[in-house]
Each structure stands twice: as C-alpha cells, then as structure tokens.
Coordinates of C-alpha atoms in Angstrom, one line a residue:
X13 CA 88.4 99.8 195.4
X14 CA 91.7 99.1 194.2
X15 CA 92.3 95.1 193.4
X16 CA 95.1 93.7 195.9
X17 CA 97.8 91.9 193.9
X18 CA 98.6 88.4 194.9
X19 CA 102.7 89.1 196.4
X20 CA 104.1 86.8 193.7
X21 CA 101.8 87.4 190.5
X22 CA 104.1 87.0 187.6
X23 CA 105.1 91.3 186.1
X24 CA 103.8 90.8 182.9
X25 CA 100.2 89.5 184.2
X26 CA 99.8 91.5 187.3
X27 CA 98.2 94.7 185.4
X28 CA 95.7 91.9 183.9
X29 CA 95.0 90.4 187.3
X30 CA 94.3 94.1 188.8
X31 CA 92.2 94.9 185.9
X32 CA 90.2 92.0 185.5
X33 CA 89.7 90.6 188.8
X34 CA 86.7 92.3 190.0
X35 CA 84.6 91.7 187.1
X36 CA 85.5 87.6 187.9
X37 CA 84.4 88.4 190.9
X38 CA 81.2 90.4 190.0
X39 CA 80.2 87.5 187.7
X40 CA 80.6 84.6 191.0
X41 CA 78.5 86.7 192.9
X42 CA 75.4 87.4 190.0
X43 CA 75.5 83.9 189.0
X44 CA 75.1 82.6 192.8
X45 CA 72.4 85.1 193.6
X46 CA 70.5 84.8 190.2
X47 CA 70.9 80.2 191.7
X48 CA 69.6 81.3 195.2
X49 CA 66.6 83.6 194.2
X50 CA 66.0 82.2 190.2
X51 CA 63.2 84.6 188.7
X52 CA 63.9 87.4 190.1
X53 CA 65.3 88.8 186.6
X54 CA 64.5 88.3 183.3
X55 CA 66.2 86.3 181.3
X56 CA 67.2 89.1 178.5
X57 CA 68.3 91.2 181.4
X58 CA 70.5 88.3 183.0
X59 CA 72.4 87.5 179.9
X60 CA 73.4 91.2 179.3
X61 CA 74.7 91.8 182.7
X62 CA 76.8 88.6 181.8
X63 CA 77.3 90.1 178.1
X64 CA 79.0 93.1 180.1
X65 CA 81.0 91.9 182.9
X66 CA 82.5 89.3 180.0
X67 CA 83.1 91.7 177.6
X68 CA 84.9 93.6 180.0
X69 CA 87.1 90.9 181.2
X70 CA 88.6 91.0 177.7
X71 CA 92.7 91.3 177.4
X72 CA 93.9 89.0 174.9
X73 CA 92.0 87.2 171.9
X74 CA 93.1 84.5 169.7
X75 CA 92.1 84.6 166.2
X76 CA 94.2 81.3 165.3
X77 CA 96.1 83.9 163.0
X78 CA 97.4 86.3 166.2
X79 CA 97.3 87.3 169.4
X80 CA 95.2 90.5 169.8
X81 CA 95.3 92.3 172.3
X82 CA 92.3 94.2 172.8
X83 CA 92.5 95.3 176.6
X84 CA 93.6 98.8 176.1
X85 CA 90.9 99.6 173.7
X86 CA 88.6 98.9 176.1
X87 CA 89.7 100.9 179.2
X88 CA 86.9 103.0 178.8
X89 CA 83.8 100.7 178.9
X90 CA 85.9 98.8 182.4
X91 CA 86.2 102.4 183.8
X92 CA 82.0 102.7 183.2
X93 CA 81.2 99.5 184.7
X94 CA 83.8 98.8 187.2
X95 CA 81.8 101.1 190.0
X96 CA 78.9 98.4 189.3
X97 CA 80.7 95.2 189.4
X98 CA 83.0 96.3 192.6
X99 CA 79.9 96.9 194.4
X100 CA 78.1 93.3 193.1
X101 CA 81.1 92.2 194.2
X102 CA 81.4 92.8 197.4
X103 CA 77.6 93.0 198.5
X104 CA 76.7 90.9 201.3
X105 CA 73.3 90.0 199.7
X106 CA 72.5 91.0 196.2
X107 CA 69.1 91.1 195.3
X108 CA 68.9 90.1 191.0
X109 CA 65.3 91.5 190.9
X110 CA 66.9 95.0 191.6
X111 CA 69.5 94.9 188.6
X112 CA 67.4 95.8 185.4
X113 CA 68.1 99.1 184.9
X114 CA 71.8 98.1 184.8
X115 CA 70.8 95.6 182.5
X116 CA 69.3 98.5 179.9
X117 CA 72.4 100.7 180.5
X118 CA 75.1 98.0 180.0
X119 CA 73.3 96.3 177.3
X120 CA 73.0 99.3 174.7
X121 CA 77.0 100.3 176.0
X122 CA 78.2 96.3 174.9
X123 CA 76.5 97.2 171.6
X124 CA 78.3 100.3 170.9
X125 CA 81.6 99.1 172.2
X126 CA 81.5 95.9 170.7
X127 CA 80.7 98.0 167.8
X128 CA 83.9 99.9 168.1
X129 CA 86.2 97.1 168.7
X130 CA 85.5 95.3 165.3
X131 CA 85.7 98.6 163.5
X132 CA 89.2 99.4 165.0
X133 CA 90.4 95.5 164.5
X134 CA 88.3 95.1 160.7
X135 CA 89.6 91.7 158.8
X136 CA 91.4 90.9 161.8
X137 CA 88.7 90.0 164.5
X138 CA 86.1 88.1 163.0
X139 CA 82.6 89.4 164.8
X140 CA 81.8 85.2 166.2
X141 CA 85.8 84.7 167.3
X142 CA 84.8 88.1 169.6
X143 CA 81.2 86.5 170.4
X144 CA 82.7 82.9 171.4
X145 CA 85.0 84.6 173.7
X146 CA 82.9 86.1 175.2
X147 CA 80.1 83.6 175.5
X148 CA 81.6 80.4 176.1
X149 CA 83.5 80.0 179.6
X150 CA 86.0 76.6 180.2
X151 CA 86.4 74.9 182.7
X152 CA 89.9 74.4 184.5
X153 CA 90.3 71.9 187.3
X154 CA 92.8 72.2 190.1
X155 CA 93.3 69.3 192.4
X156 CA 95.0 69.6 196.0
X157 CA 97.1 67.0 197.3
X158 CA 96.6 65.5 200.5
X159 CA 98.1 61.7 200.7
X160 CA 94.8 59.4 200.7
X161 CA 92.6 62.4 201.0
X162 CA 92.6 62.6 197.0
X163 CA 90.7 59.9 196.4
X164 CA 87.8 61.8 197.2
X165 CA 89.0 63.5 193.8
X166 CA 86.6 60.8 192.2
X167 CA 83.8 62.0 193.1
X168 CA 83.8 64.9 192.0
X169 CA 85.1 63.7 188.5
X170 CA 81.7 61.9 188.6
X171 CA 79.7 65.0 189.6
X172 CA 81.5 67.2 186.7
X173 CA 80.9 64.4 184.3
X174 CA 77.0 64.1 185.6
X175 CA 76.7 67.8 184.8
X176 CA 78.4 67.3 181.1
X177 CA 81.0 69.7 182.4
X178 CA 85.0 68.6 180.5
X179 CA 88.3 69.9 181.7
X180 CA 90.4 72.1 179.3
X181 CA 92.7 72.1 181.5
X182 CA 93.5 69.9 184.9
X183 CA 96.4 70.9 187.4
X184 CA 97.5 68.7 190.3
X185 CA 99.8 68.1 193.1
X186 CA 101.3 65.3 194.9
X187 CA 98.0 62.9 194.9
X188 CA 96.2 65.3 193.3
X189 CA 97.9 65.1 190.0
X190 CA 98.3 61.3 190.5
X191 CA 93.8 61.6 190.5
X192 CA 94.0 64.3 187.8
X193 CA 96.3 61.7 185.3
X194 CA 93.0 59.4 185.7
X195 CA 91.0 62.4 184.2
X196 CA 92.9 63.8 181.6
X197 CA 93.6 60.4 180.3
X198 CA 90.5 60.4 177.9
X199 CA 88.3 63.6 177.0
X200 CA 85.7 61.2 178.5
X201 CA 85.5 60.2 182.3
X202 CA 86.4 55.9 182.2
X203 CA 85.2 55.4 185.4
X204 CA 85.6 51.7 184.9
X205 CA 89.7 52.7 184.3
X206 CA 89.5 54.4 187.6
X207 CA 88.0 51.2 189.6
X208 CA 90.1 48.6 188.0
X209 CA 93.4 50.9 188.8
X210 CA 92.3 51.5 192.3
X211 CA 90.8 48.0 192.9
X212 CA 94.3 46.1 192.2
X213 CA 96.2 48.2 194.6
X214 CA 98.6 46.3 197.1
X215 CA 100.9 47.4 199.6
X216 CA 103.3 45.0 198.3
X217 CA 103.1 46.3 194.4
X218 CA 103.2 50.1 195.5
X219 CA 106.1 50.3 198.3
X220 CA 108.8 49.0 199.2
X221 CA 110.3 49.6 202.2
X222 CA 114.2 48.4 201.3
X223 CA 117.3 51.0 201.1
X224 CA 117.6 52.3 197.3
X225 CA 119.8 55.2 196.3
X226 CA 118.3 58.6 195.4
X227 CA 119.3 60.3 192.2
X228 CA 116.6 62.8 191.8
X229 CA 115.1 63.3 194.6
X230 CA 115.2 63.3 198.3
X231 CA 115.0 59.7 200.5
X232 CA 111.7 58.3 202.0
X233 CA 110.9 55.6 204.3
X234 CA 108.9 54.0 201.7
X235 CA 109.7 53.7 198.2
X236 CA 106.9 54.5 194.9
X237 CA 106.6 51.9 192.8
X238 CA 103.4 53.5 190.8
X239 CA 105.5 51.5 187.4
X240 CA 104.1 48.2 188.6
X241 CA 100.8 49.4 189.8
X242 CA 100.0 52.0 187.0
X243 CA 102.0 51.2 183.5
X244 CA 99.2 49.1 181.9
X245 CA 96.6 51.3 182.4
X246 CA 98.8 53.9 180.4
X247 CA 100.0 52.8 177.1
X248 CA 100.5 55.0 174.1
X249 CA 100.0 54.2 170.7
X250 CA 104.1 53.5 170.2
X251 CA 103.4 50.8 172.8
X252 CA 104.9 52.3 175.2
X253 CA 104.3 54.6 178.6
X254 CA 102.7 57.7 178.1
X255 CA 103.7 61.2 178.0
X256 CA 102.3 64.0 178.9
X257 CA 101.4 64.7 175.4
X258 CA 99.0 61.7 174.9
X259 CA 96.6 62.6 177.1
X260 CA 93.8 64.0 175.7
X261 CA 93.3 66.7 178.4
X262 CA 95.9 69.0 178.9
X263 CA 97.6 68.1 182.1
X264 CA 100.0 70.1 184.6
X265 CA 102.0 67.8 187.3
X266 CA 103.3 70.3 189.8
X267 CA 106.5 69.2 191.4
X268 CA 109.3 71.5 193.6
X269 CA 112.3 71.9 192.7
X270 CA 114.9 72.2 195.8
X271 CA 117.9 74.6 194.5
X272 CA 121.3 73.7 195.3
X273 CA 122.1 77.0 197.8
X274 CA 119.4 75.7 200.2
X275 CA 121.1 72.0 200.2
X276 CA 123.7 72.6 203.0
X277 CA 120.4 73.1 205.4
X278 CA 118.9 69.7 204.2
X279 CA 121.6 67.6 204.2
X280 CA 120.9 68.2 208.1
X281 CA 117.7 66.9 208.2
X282 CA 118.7 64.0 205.5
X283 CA 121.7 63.0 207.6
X284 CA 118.4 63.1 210.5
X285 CA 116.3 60.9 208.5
X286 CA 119.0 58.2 207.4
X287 CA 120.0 57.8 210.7
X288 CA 116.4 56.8 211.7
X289 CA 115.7 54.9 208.1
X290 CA 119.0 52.8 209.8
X291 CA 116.7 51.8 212.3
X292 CA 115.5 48.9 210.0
X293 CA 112.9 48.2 207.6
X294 CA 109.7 48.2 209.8
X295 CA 111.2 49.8 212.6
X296 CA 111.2 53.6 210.5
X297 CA 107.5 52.8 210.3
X298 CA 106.7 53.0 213.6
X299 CA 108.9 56.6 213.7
X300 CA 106.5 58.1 211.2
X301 CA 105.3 60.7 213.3
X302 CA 109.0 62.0 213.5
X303 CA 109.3 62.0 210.6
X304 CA 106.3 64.1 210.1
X305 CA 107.2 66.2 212.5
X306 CA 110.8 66.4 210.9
X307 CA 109.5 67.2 207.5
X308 CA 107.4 69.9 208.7
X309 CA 110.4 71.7 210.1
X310 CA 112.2 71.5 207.5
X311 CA 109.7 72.7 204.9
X312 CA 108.9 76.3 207.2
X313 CA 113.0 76.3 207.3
X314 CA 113.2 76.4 203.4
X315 CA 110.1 78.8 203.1
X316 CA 112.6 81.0 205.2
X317 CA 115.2 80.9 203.1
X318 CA 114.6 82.7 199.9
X319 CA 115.3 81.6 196.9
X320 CA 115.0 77.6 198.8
X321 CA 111.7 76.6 196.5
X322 CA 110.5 76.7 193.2
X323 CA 107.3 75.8 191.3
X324 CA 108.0 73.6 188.2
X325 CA 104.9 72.5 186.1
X326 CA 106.1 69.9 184.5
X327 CA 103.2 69.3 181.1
X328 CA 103.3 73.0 181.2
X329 CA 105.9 73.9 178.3
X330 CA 106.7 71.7 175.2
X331 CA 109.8 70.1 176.6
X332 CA 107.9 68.4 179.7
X333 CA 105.3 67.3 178.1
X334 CA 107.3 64.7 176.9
X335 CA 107.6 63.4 180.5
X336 CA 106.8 60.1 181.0
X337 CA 103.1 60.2 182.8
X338 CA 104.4 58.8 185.7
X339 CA 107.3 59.5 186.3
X340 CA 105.3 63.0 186.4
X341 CA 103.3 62.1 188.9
X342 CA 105.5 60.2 190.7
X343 CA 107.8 62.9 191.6
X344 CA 104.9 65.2 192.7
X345 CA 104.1 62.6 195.3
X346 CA 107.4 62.0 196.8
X347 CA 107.1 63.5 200.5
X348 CA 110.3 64.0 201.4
X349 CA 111.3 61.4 204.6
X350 CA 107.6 59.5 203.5
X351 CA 107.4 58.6 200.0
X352 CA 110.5 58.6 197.4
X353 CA 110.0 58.5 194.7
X354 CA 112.8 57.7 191.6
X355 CA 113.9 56.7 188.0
X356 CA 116.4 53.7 188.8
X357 CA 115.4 52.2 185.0
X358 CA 117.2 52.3 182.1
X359 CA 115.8 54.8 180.0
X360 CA 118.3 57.3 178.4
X361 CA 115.6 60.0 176.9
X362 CA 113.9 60.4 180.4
X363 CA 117.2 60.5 182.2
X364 CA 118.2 63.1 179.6
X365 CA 115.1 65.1 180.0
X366 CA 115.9 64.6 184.2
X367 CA 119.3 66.1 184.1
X368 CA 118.2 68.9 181.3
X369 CA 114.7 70.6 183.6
X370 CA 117.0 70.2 186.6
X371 CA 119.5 72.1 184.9
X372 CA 117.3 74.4 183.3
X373 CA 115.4 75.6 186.9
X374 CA 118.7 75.4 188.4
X375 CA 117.9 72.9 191.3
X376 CA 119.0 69.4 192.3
X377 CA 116.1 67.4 193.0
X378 CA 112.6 67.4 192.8
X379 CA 110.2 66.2 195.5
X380 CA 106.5 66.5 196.5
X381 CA 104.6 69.0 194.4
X382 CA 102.2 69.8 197.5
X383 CA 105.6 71.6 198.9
X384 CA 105.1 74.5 197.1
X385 CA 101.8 74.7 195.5
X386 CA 99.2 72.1 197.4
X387 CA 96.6 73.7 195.2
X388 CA 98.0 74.7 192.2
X389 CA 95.8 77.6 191.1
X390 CA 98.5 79.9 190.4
X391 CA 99.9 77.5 187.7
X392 CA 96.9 76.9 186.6
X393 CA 95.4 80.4 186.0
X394 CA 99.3 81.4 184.2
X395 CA 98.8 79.3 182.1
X396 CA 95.8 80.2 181.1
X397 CA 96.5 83.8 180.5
X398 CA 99.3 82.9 178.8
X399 CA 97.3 81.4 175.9
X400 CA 98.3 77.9 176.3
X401 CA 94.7 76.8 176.0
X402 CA 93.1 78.3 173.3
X403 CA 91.4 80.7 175.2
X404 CA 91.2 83.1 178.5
X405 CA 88.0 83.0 179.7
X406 CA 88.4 80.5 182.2
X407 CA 86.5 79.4 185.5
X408 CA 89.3 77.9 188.1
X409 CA 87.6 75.3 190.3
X410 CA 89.8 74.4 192.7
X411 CA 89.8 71.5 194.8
X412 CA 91.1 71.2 198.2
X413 CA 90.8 68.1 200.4
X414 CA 94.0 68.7 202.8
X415 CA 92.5 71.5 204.8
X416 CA 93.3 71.5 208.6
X417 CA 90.4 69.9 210.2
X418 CA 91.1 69.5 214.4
X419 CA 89.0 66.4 215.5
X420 CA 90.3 64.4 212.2
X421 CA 94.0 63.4 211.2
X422 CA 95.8 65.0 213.9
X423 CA 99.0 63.4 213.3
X424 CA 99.3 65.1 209.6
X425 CA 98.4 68.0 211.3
X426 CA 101.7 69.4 211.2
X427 CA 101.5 69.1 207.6
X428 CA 98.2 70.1 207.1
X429 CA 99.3 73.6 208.4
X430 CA 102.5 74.0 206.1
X431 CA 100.2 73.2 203.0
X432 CA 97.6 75.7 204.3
X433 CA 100.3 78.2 203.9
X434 CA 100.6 77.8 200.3
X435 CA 97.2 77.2 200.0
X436 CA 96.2 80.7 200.9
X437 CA 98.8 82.2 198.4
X438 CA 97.0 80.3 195.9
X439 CA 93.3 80.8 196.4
X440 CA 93.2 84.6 195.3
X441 CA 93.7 82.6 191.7
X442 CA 91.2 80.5 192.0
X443 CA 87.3 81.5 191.0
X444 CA 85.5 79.0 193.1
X445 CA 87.9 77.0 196.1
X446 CA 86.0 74.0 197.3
X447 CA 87.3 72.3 201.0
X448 CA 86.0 68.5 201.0
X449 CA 85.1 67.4 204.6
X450 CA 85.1 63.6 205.0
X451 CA 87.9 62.8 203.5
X452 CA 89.9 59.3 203.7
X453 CA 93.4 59.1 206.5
X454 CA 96.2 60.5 204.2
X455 CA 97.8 57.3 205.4
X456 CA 95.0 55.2 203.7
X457 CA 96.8 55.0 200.2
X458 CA 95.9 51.2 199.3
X459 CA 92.1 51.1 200.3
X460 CA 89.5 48.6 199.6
X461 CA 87.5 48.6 196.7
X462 CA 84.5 49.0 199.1
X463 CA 86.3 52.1 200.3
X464 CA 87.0 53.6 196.9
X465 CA 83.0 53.9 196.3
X466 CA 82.0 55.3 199.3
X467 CA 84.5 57.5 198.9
X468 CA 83.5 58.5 195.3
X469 CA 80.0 59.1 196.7
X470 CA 80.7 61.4 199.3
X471 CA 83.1 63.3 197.1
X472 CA 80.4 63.9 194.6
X473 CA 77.6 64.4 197.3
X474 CA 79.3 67.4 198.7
X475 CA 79.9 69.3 195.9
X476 CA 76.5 68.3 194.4
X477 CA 75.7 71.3 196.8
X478 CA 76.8 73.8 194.4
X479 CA 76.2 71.8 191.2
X480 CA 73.3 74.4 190.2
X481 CA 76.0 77.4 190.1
X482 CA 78.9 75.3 188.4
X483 CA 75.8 74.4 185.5
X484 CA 75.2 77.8 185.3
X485 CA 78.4 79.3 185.5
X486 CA 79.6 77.1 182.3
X487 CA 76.4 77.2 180.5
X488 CA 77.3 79.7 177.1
X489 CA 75.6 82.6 177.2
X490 CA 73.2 83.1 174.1
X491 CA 74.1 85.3 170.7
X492 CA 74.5 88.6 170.9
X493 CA 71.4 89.8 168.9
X494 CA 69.1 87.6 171.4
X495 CA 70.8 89.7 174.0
X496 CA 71.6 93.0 172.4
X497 CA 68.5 93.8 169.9
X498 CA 66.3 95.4 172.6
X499 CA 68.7 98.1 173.7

C-alpha cells in the first residue's frame, strides 16, 4: 500500500510522511490491541515489536552536536518490515497472541541493524542517544478551538496530569490556544491558576461592546479585552507580560493571516457588518446569527480564492516568541464579525514586532486561528520534524471539541461545518484525534465557577476512556539488551 500524502504536506517532509507513516500507524493499532486483550503476548515479545516499528520510524537524530540523518541507511530494514506493519495497520482486529514469531524475526534484525547504524556513524552516534530515541516517545498536545467549547480543554489537562503525562509541545487555536497558555504556563499543571482565572470572569471585564478602530485585524461586534481579565496571572520575571518565551512549555498560537489580494472581497462583507454594528450597541447582539451566517460565507469565499489564507504560528520561530502571551492568543480568538480582538496600547516593541510578521507573511491582518487550522495538527507535527523540540518521536494527541453535532448548538452550525473542513485536512497529522461530546454553548464564554467544574469533569471523564492506551503509548520502552539478548 502506498501512503496517501496529505495535499499540502510541506516538499521537504513529504518523503518522511510517506515513509514513516505506516509504521505510526502500525504502532496505534499494537498498542490498542495489546490494551483490549493484555496477556495475549509476552512482554519480551511486545517490546521488540515496539523496538522495530520505532527503530524504523527513524529519519533524523539529534546528537546535541548535529543533525544526523540516518533514514537512508535504513531503507532496507523499512522495506523488510513495512509488509508487516501495513497489514497491522490496517487489520480490522489484530489478535497480539498471534505476533511472536514476528517478534523473533524483528528482534534479531533490530540487533543487526542497529548494529550497522553505529558502526557507519562511530564517534558520532553515541549507542544511548540512538536507544533514547528510540525508547522514549513525547507527547504533543493539539487543542481545537470552538468558542466556549474549550473549556472542556481542562479536563483533559487534569486526566494527562493524573496519568503523569507533560506536554513538549502544546498547539492551539482560537480558544484552544487561549486553554493551552493555561498549560504551558508551568511544566506543572496549577489547577488552582486555572480556577482563580476562570472564576473572576465578567462580561463587563472581557467585552466591550463600544465602536473602536481596527489596526490589525478585522471588526467584531464585541471587543477582547483578555489585558484586564488575564495580565496578572502572567507576569514574567522583568515584571512585566509574558512572552512566548517564558513559558515553560513550548507553545504555538495559531492565527490566519488574510493577504492583501483577497481584501477587495472582504471589504464587502466588512462594509456588511459595519452597516449592521451601526445598528447600535445591543441591537448587533441580537443580529448574531447574521452575523454567523455572514462569516461563514465569507470564510468558504476566501477558501475559494487561492492564495486568500495563510497559517502563521506565531511561538513557532524565534522572532514570535517574543510575542506578548496575549496578545498571541488574543488574535487567534478574534472571529471575524464576533470577537475583535486588538493592540490599541502603547507599546512600541509589540507594535514593531505587529508591522514586521505582517510584513514578513505578506498579509494585512490577522484574525481567528480556527480559520485556517481549527486543530492545528499540521503545525504541530512540522514542527516537530523539523527539530524544534529536541526530538522526533512524537505522539500527536489532538483535541477537537468543535465537531458538528445536529441536536446541540445549531446556530454555530454554520461554523461548525467550515471548521470541519480544515479539520479533516489536519487529522491525517495527528496520531490519536479525540471529539469531546458534551461540550459547553460556544456562546458560554464567562461561565460560572459551578460550570467550570463540571465541565472539567466531563472533559476528563471522556477521555478517561482511552487513558489505558495514552499510559501505554508514552510509557519508555525498556533497554535494548532486556529486549534484544534473546534473539
């Protein structure tokens, strides 16, 4: 079977993806049978099956000293084993008990190619920078946007935390980088940070429904103001608001950035939602399902024009991380004709830093992150491959809580359906795509503290359901000679 290709994988990483893929894949599907019939195989014979569908995952190793990149060298163990992990892969039911004479064979080939690849890489790879890589599997969290929906975010925070299970990486959009800033805030989950943040939330602190003008992004009947709501909970060590590069988990904000040739078919719909922001403060409120319904055309219209949209991760290069935190998430949660969100304060270096990534992607404003990417996993998995976190093997547990359900939130629905779009270009990056159920009215953005837990507590009860193949997923696998020195 040959791999299919997301349409828009970046050139230099789509031989990787094609390569690579089905041994992910192969892995997903051992590790949830091995959780759905435990026993069945031996332990010995588990962990080289795992050995061998790592090692051959293998592209790219840092040593701290280089890049290496190994993948060529071992084309010929992939070719040997690829037959095997295509058809774990794509089995209907697979049966562990039935897998130890692949176990024997694999086990005595990782020995000799393992073997091999030191000996062609001596004083360069050092035999437990190989191992590590091999073993030890991080976890990167991608959270979907989704207005209120988010919250439910928490909860699985909680879960993760329960299971001792740390983000190397978190990527969000819209409100789901707004939940993710919460996380990556401290290597440690402060749930008591979380509570006393969303327990002070007012409709009077966070909006304000009065005419402002837009500099960097689009208008919105209701205007962000996270400053007031979020800036003491975010204070670096200058005594001042964070950046990006304080947190202690390595954080992506995902915003879109609207190019200036697709601006002649906006200003329509702007001129469309000025005329009804005219209507008066309160009275633009009650036209929120036009607007809605506005919004949505207009997105499908700029996913028709090429060129219209483009991704920016904004944490994701050394010159946004030095984005202010909020400002960060801000802009990923400015709906365009809902929420605008803007920097109207004096503050030369981020006005500086606003003019120069504008410049830079060539586009003219930025506006809800959920626009392009919803679920981010894309960003998330680039990045990965690209080194950025110290290593490649990865699990990608995305988190979805905007998906199109028909007996709940039928007026977002129109919404719900463009983000879907984007949604399914993203999945193929993802290893494991959760979809959250009960999840809060988007429009529920300033709920009650009473809200917030239940909320946490049905977040973390429904992925509880799979918290036995997330332990094992990210549990390291053991040393090589307690694996390898019986074949």
């Amino acid at each position: 079977m040959i791999e299919l290709l997301p349409s828009d994988v970046r050139p230099d990483l789509a031989e990787r993806y094609r390569q690579l893929r089905p041994f992910d894949r192969a892995e997903i599907a051992l590790v949830r049978a091995l959780v759905e019939r435990p026993h069945r195989l031996p332990p010995q014979h588990e962990h080289a099956l795992r050995w061998a569908l790592n090692f051959a995952r293998l592209w790219v190793i840092q040593t701290g000293k280089e890049d290496l990149a190994v993948g060529p060298k071992l084309a010929r163990f992939r070719h040997r084993i690829r037959p095997f992990a295509e058809s774990l892969a794509q089995a209907t039911t697979v049966d562990p008990g039935k897998l130890g004479s692949e176990a024997e064979l694999f086990g005595a080939e990782v020995r000799e190619a393992r073997e091999t690849l030191l000996r062609d890489f001596r004083g360069r790879l050092p035999p437990e920078i190989l191992d590590r890589e091999i073993r030890e599997k991080v976890l990167v969290l991608v959270l979907g946007g989704g207005g209120a929906c988010g919250y439910i975010h928490l909860g699985s925070f909680a879960l993760l935390h329960e299971l001792g299970l740390v983000p190397r990486l978190i990527v969000g959009a819209s409100m789901g980088s707004m939940m993710g800033l919460f996380r990556a805030r401290d290597t440690e989950l402060r749930e008591s940070l979380i509570r006393a943040a969303t327990h002070q939330l007012s409709y009077k602190r966070m909006f304000r429904v009065l005419d402002a003008e837009t500099r960097y992004a689009l208008p919105g009947a209701l205007r962000l103001h996270l400053r007031s709501v979020l800036s003491r909970f975010f204070v670096s060590d200058r005594g001042e608001t964070m950046r990006l590069s304080d947190l202690e988990i390595p954080f992506i904000s995902v915003v879109t950035g609207l190019q200036r040739e697709a601006m002649r078919d906006v200003q329509h719909y702007e001129k469309m939602f000025l005329a009804q922001f005219r209507k008066g403060a309160f009275a633009r409120i009650l036209h929120i399902k036009d607007l809605i319904k506005n919004i949505a055309a207009l997105i499908q219209q700029l996913y028709a024009t090429p060129g219209a949209l483009c991704t920016i991760a904004l944490g994701g290069d050394l010159e946004t991380q030095a984005f202010d935190v909020i400002d960060a998430v801000g802009f990923s949660a400015a709906v365009p004709a809902i929420l605008q969100y803007d920097i109207t304060r004096d503050d030369p270096r981020m006005h500086e830093l606003m003019r120069h990534t504008l410049h830079r992607h060539g586009v003219d404003v930025f506006a809800d992150g959920g626009l392009v990417a919803n679920l981010p996993a894309q960003v998330a998995w680039e990045h990965a491959q690209s080194g950025n976190i110290g290593t490649r093997n990865v699990f990608l547990l995305a988190l979805d809580c905007f998906a199109p359900q028909l007996n709940r939130n039928l007026l977002f629905l129109p919404l719900q359906r463009v983000a879907a779009l984007n949604v399914i270009r993203n999945i193929p990056y993802a290893h494991f795509v959760f979809k959250y159920r009960k999840v809060m009215s988007p429009t529920s953005l300033v709920p009650t503290p009473q809200a917030v837990s239940t909320t946490i507590n049905i977040g973390g009860s429904e992925l509880s359901v799979h918290a036995a193949f997330l332990k094992k997923m990210m549990t390291p696998l053991p040393a090589r000679w307690a694996v390898l020195s019986d074949y």
